[in-house]
CSV table of C-alpha atoms in Angstrom, one decimal:
chain,number,residue,atom,x,y,z
B,1,UNK,CA,-7.0,-28.5,-10.1
B,2,UNK,CA,-5.3,-25.3,-9.2
B,3,UNK,CA,-7.4,-22.9,-7.2
B,4,UNK,CA,-7.4,-19.7,-9.2
B,5,UNK,CA,-8.8,-17.7,-6.5
B,6,UNK,CA,-5.3,-17.7,-4.8
B,7,UNK,CA,-2.8,-16.2,-7.0
B,8,UNK,CA,0.8,-17.6,-6.9
B,9,UNK,CA,3.6,-15.8,-5.6
B,10,UNK,CA,5.7,-13.8,-8.1
B,11,UNK,CA,9.3,-12.6,-8.1
B,12,UNK,CA,10.5,-10.6,-5.1
B,13,UNK,CA,9.9,-7.3,-7.1
B,14,UNK,CA,6.6,-8.2,-8.4
B,15,UNK,CA,3.2,-8.0,-6.6
B,16,UNK,CA,-0.1,-9.3,-8.1
B,17,UNK,CA,-2.8,-6.7,-7.5
B,18,UNK,CA,-5.7,-8.3,-9.5
B,19,UNK,CA,-7.2,-8.5,-13.1
B,20,UNK,CA,-7.7,-6.1,-15.7
B,21,UNK,CA,-11.4,-5.6,-16.3
B,22,UNK,CA,-11.0,-4.9,-20.0
B,23,UNK,CA,-8.5,-7.7,-21.0
B,24,UNK,CA,-8.8,-10.3,-18.3
B,25,UNK,CA,-5.0,-10.3,-17.8
B,26,UNK,CA,-3.3,-10.4,-14.5
B,27,UNK,CA,-2.2,-6.9,-13.2
B,28,UNK,CA,1.3,-7.0,-11.8
B,29,UNK,CA,3.0,-4.2,-9.8
B,30,UNK,CA,6.7,-4.0,-10.7
B,31,UNK,CA,8.3,-2.5,-7.6
B,32,UNK,CA,11.6,-2.0,-9.4
B,33,UNK,CA,9.8,0.3,-11.9
B,34,UNK,CA,7.3,1.7,-9.5
B,35,UNK,CA,8.5,1.1,-5.9
B,36,UNK,CA,5.7,2.6,-4.0
B,37,UNK,CA,1.8,2.3,-3.9
B,38,UNK,CA,-0.7,4.9,-3.1
B,39,UNK,CA,-4.3,3.8,-2.6
B,40,UNK,CA,-7.5,5.9,-2.1
B,41,UNK,CA,-11.1,5.0,-2.0
B,42,UNK,CA,-14.6,6.0,-1.0
B,43,UNK,CA,-16.1,4.2,2.2
B,44,UNK,CA,-16.5,0.5,1.5
B,45,UNK,CA,-14.4,0.7,-1.7
B,46,UNK,CA,-12.1,-2.3,-0.8
B,47,UNK,CA,-8.8,-0.7,-0.1
B,48,UNK,CA,-8.1,-2.8,3.1
B,49,UNK,CA,-8.8,-6.0,0.9
B,50,UNK,CA,-6.2,-4.7,-1.6
B,51,UNK,CA,-3.6,-3.9,1.0
B,52,UNK,CA,-4.1,-7.3,2.8
B,53,UNK,CA,-3.5,-8.9,-0.7
B,54,UNK,CA,-0.3,-6.9,-1.3
B,55,UNK,CA,0.9,-8.0,2.2
B,56,UNK,CA,0.4,-11.5,1.5
B,57,UNK,CA,1.9,-11.4,-1.9
B,58,UNK,CA,5.0,-9.6,-0.4
B,59,UNK,CA,5.4,-12.1,2.3
B,60,UNK,CA,5.1,-15.0,-0.3
B,61,UNK,CA,7.9,-13.4,-2.2
B,62,UNK,CA,10.3,-13.1,0.9
B,63,UNK,CA,10.0,-9.7,1.8
B,64,UNK,CA,9.6,-8.4,5.3
B,65,UNK,CA,6.4,-6.5,5.8
B,66,UNK,CA,5.5,-3.9,8.5
B,67,UNK,CA,1.8,-3.0,8.7
B,68,UNK,CA,0.4,0.1,10.5
B,69,UNK,CA,-3.2,-0.6,11.4
B,70,UNK,CA,-4.7,2.0,13.5
B,71,UNK,CA,-8.2,0.5,13.2
B,72,UNK,CA,-7.2,-2.9,14.6
B,73,UNK,CA,-9.2,-4.5,12.2
B,74,UNK,CA,-7.8,-5.4,8.8
B,75,UNK,CA,-4.7,-7.3,9.8
B,76,UNK,CA,-5.0,-8.7,13.3
B,77,UNK,CA,-5.7,-12.3,12.1
B,78,UNK,CA,-2.6,-12.3,10.1
B,79,UNK,CA,-0.3,-11.1,12.8
B,80,UNK,CA,1.4,-14.3,13.4
B,81,UNK,CA,2.6,-14.8,9.9
B,82,UNK,CA,6.4,-15.1,9.5
B,83,UNK,CA,8.0,-11.9,8.3
B,84,UNK,CA,5.0,-9.6,9.3
B,85,UNK,CA,5.3,-7.0,12.0
B,86,UNK,CA,1.9,-5.3,13.1
B,87,UNK,CA,1.8,-1.8,14.7
B,88,UNK,CA,-1.7,-0.8,16.1
B,89,UNK,CA,-1.2,1.3,19.3
B,90,UNK,CA,0.1,4.8,19.0
B,91,UNK,CA,3.4,3.8,20.5
B,92,UNK,CA,3.7,0.8,18.2
B,93,UNK,CA,3.0,3.0,15.3
B,94,UNK,CA,5.7,5.4,16.1
B,95,UNK,CA,8.2,2.8,16.9
B,96,UNK,CA,7.6,1.0,13.6
B,97,UNK,CA,7.6,4.0,11.3
B,98,UNK,CA,10.8,5.3,13.0
B,99,UNK,CA,12.5,2.0,12.6
B,100,UNK,CA,11.5,1.5,9.1
B,101,UNK,CA,12.7,5.1,8.2
B,102,UNK,CA,16.0,4.4,10.0
B,103,UNK,CA,16.5,1.2,8.0
B,104,UNK,CA,15.7,2.9,4.7
B,105,UNK,CA,18.0,5.8,5.4
B,106,UNK,CA,20.8,3.4,6.4
B,107,UNK,CA,20.5,1.4,3.0
B,108,UNK,CA,20.3,4.7,1.1
B,109,UNK,CA,23.5,6.3,2.8
B,110,UNK,CA,25.4,3.1,2.7
B,111,UNK,CA,24.4,2.0,-0.7
B,112,UNK,CA,23.9,-1.7,0.8
B,113,UNK,CA,20.4,-2.7,0.0
B,114,UNK,CA,19.2,-5.4,2.2
B,115,UNK,CA,16.2,-7.9,1.8
B,116,UNK,CA,13.1,-6.1,0.4
B,117,UNK,CA,11.1,-4.5,2.9
B,118,UNK,CA,7.5,-3.3,2.6
B,119,UNK,CA,5.7,-0.8,4.8
B,120,UNK,CA,2.0,-0.7,4.6
B,121,UNK,CA,0.0,2.2,6.2
B,122,UNK,CA,-3.7,1.5,6.3
B,123,UNK,CA,-5.9,4.6,7.3
B,124,UNK,CA,-3.5,7.4,7.0
B,125,UNK,CA,-6.6,9.6,7.3
B,126,UNK,CA,-7.3,8.1,10.7
B,127,UNK,CA,-3.8,8.9,11.9
B,128,UNK,CA,-4.1,12.5,10.7
B,129,UNK,CA,-7.4,12.8,12.6
B,130,UNK,CA,-5.6,11.7,15.9
B,131,UNK,CA,-2.9,14.2,15.3
B,132,UNK,CA,-5.4,16.9,14.7
B,133,UNK,CA,-6.9,16.1,18.1
B,134,UNK,CA,-3.8,17.4,19.7
B,135,UNK,CA,-1.1,15.8,22.0
B,136,UNK,CA,0.5,13.5,19.4
B,137,UNK,CA,3.6,15.5,18.4
B,138,UNK,CA,5.6,12.2,18.3
B,139,UNK,CA,3.0,10.5,16.0
B,140,UNK,CA,3.0,13.5,13.7
B,141,UNK,CA,6.9,13.5,13.5
B,142,UNK,CA,6.8,9.6,12.8
B,143,UNK,CA,4.2,9.9,10.1
B,144,UNK,CA,6.1,12.7,8.3
B,145,UNK,CA,8.9,10.3,7.8
B,146,UNK,CA,6.8,8.6,5.1
B,147,UNK,CA,7.9,11.4,2.6
B,148,UNK,CA,11.6,10.5,3.0
B,149,UNK,CA,10.8,6.9,2.8
B,150,UNK,CA,9.3,7.3,-0.5
B,151,UNK,CA,12.1,9.5,-1.9
B,152,UNK,CA,15.0,7.4,-0.6
B,153,UNK,CA,13.5,4.1,-0.7
B,154,UNK,CA,13.3,3.7,-4.4
B,155,UNK,CA,16.6,2.2,-5.1
B,156,UNK,CA,17.3,0.4,-1.9
B,157,UNK,CA,14.3,-2.1,-1.8
B,158,UNK,CA,12.4,-0.3,0.8
B,159,UNK,CA,8.7,0.4,-0.3
B,160,UNK,CA,5.6,2.0,0.9
B,161,UNK,CA,1.9,1.1,0.4
B,162,UNK,CA,-0.3,3.6,1.9
B,163,UNK,CA,-4.1,4.5,2.1
B,164,UNK,CA,-5.0,8.2,2.1
B,165,UNK,CA,-7.4,10.9,1.2
B,166,UNK,CA,-6.5,14.2,-0.2
B,167,UNK,CA,-6.1,16.1,3.0
B,168,UNK,CA,-3.9,13.3,4.5
B,169,UNK,CA,-1.8,13.5,1.2
B,170,UNK,CA,-1.4,17.3,1.6
B,171,UNK,CA,-0.6,17.1,5.3
B,172,UNK,CA,2.2,14.6,5.2
B,173,UNK,CA,3.7,15.9,1.9
B,174,UNK,CA,2.7,13.1,-0.1
B,175,UNK,CA,0.6,14.8,-2.8
B,176,UNK,CA,3.3,16.8,-4.8
B,177,UNK,CA,4.8,15.9,-8.2
B,178,UNK,CA,8.1,14.8,-6.7
B,179,UNK,CA,6.4,12.0,-4.6
B,180,UNK,CA,3.8,11.1,-7.2
B,181,UNK,CA,6.4,10.3,-9.9
B,182,UNK,CA,7.7,7.7,-7.6
B,183,UNK,CA,4.3,5.9,-7.0
B,184,UNK,CA,1.6,3.9,-8.7
B,185,UNK,CA,-1.9,4.7,-7.7
B,186,UNK,CA,-5.0,2.8,-7.2
B,187,UNK,CA,-8.4,4.4,-6.6
B,188,UNK,CA,-11.2,2.2,-5.4
B,189,UNK,CA,-15.0,3.1,-5.4
B,190,UNK,CA,-15.5,6.8,-6.2
B,191,UNK,CA,-13.1,9.1,-4.4
B,192,UNK,CA,-13.6,12.8,-4.9
B,193,UNK,CA,-12.7,14.3,-8.2
B,194,UNK,CA,-10.1,16.4,-6.7
B,195,UNK,CA,-8.2,13.3,-5.4
B,196,UNK,CA,-8.6,11.5,-8.6
B,197,UNK,CA,-7.2,14.5,-10.5
B,198,UNK,CA,-4.1,14.7,-8.0
B,199,UNK,CA,-3.5,11.0,-8.7
B,200,UNK,CA,-3.7,11.7,-12.6
B,201,UNK,CA,-6.6,9.3,-12.8
B,202,UNK,CA,-9.6,10.2,-15.4
B,203,UNK,CA,-12.8,10.3,-13.1
B,204,UNK,CA,-14.7,8.7,-16.0
B,205,UNK,CA,-12.8,5.4,-15.3
B,206,UNK,CA,-13.7,5.2,-11.6
B,207,UNK,CA,-16.6,2.8,-10.8
B,208,UNK,CA,-18.7,2.4,-7.8
B,209,UNK,CA,-18.8,-1.5,-7.5
B,210,UNK,CA,-16.9,-2.7,-4.4
B,211,UNK,CA,-13.6,-4.5,-5.3
B,212,UNK,CA,-13.1,-2.6,-8.5
B,213,UNK,CA,-10.8,0.3,-9.2
B,214,UNK,CA,-8.3,2.1,-11.4
B,215,UNK,CA,-4.6,1.5,-11.5
B,216,UNK,CA,-2.4,4.5,-12.7
B,217,UNK,CA,1.2,4.2,-13.4
B,218,UNK,CA,3.3,7.4,-13.9
B,219,UNK,CA,3.2,8.4,-17.4
B,220,UNK,CA,0.4,5.8,-18.4
B,221,UNK,CA,-3.3,5.9,-18.9
B,222,UNK,CA,-5.2,4.1,-16.1
B,223,UNK,CA,-6.3,0.4,-16.2
B,224,UNK,CA,-9.7,-0.7,-14.7
B,225,UNK,CA,-8.9,-3.2,-12.2
B,226,UNK,CA,-10.9,-6.0,-10.3
B,227,UNK,CA,-9.5,-7.2,-7.0
B,228,UNK,CA,-11.0,-10.7,-5.7
B,229,UNK,CA,-11.6,-10.7,-2.0
B,230,UNK,CA,-9.6,-13.3,-0.2
B,231,UNK,CA,-10.7,-14.7,3.2
B,232,UNK,CA,-8.0,-14.9,5.9
B,233,UNK,CA,-7.4,-18.5,5.2
B,234,UNK,CA,-6.8,-17.8,1.5
B,235,UNK,CA,-4.4,-14.9,2.5
B,236,UNK,CA,-2.5,-17.1,4.8
B,237,UNK,CA,-2.1,-19.9,2.2
B,238,UNK,CA,-0.9,-17.2,-0.2
B,239,UNK,CA,1.7,-15.7,2.2
B,240,UNK,CA,3.0,-19.0,3.3
B,241,UNK,CA,3.5,-20.1,-0.3
B,242,UNK,CA,0.9,-23.0,-0.1
B,243,UNK,CA,0.1,-24.3,-3.7
B,244,UNK,CA,-3.5,-25.5,-3.9
B,245,UNK,CA,-4.0,-28.5,-6.2
């Protein structure tokens, strides 16, 4: 019998996010239509679990995945998966962001899109805090490359999934209309009403239960979303394309 806890891989441009709480249907993010994902949550909302699931789905579909994990917590046990590159130290983060931006711009200027690439940035808020602490001009410059990645990556198979709060969005130029029309947004737990408003999400849809959230696609009403927690072994099975029977 198939284990329904482990979603099967979709086509390279589709990522399984979870289940619609109202209809019970699978919720799929189509990267061809909505190439980037912005996530936001209150503490303990479950964003890291969502981003881990996104990474595993992308790997299963054949994409190359780069993960920025400044907390050194959410992705370390997945670091050896084929196709995944992990940046944790400040030097690694600068190098990986710079390299991803360079590849995005190469594809954009040449018109030659290569294999799909996904950049996941967990805890952008923590990176902003380090920059505010001073002495991190290279990190600041590298993180500010996220905006051109969003704007240039849409048509060339270079995608961004990032976790941020309102101040981080403002700081790195990710909260204006030009960017938000290119991204899908998921709010987990109960972020601030200001942040929900910026993302175009009705605060009345937001819940407080861990693992639940709201998906908002540009021009659409939000959908209430449930995200099953997957343990490391389940994520590895998903990323490697293992079918459970």
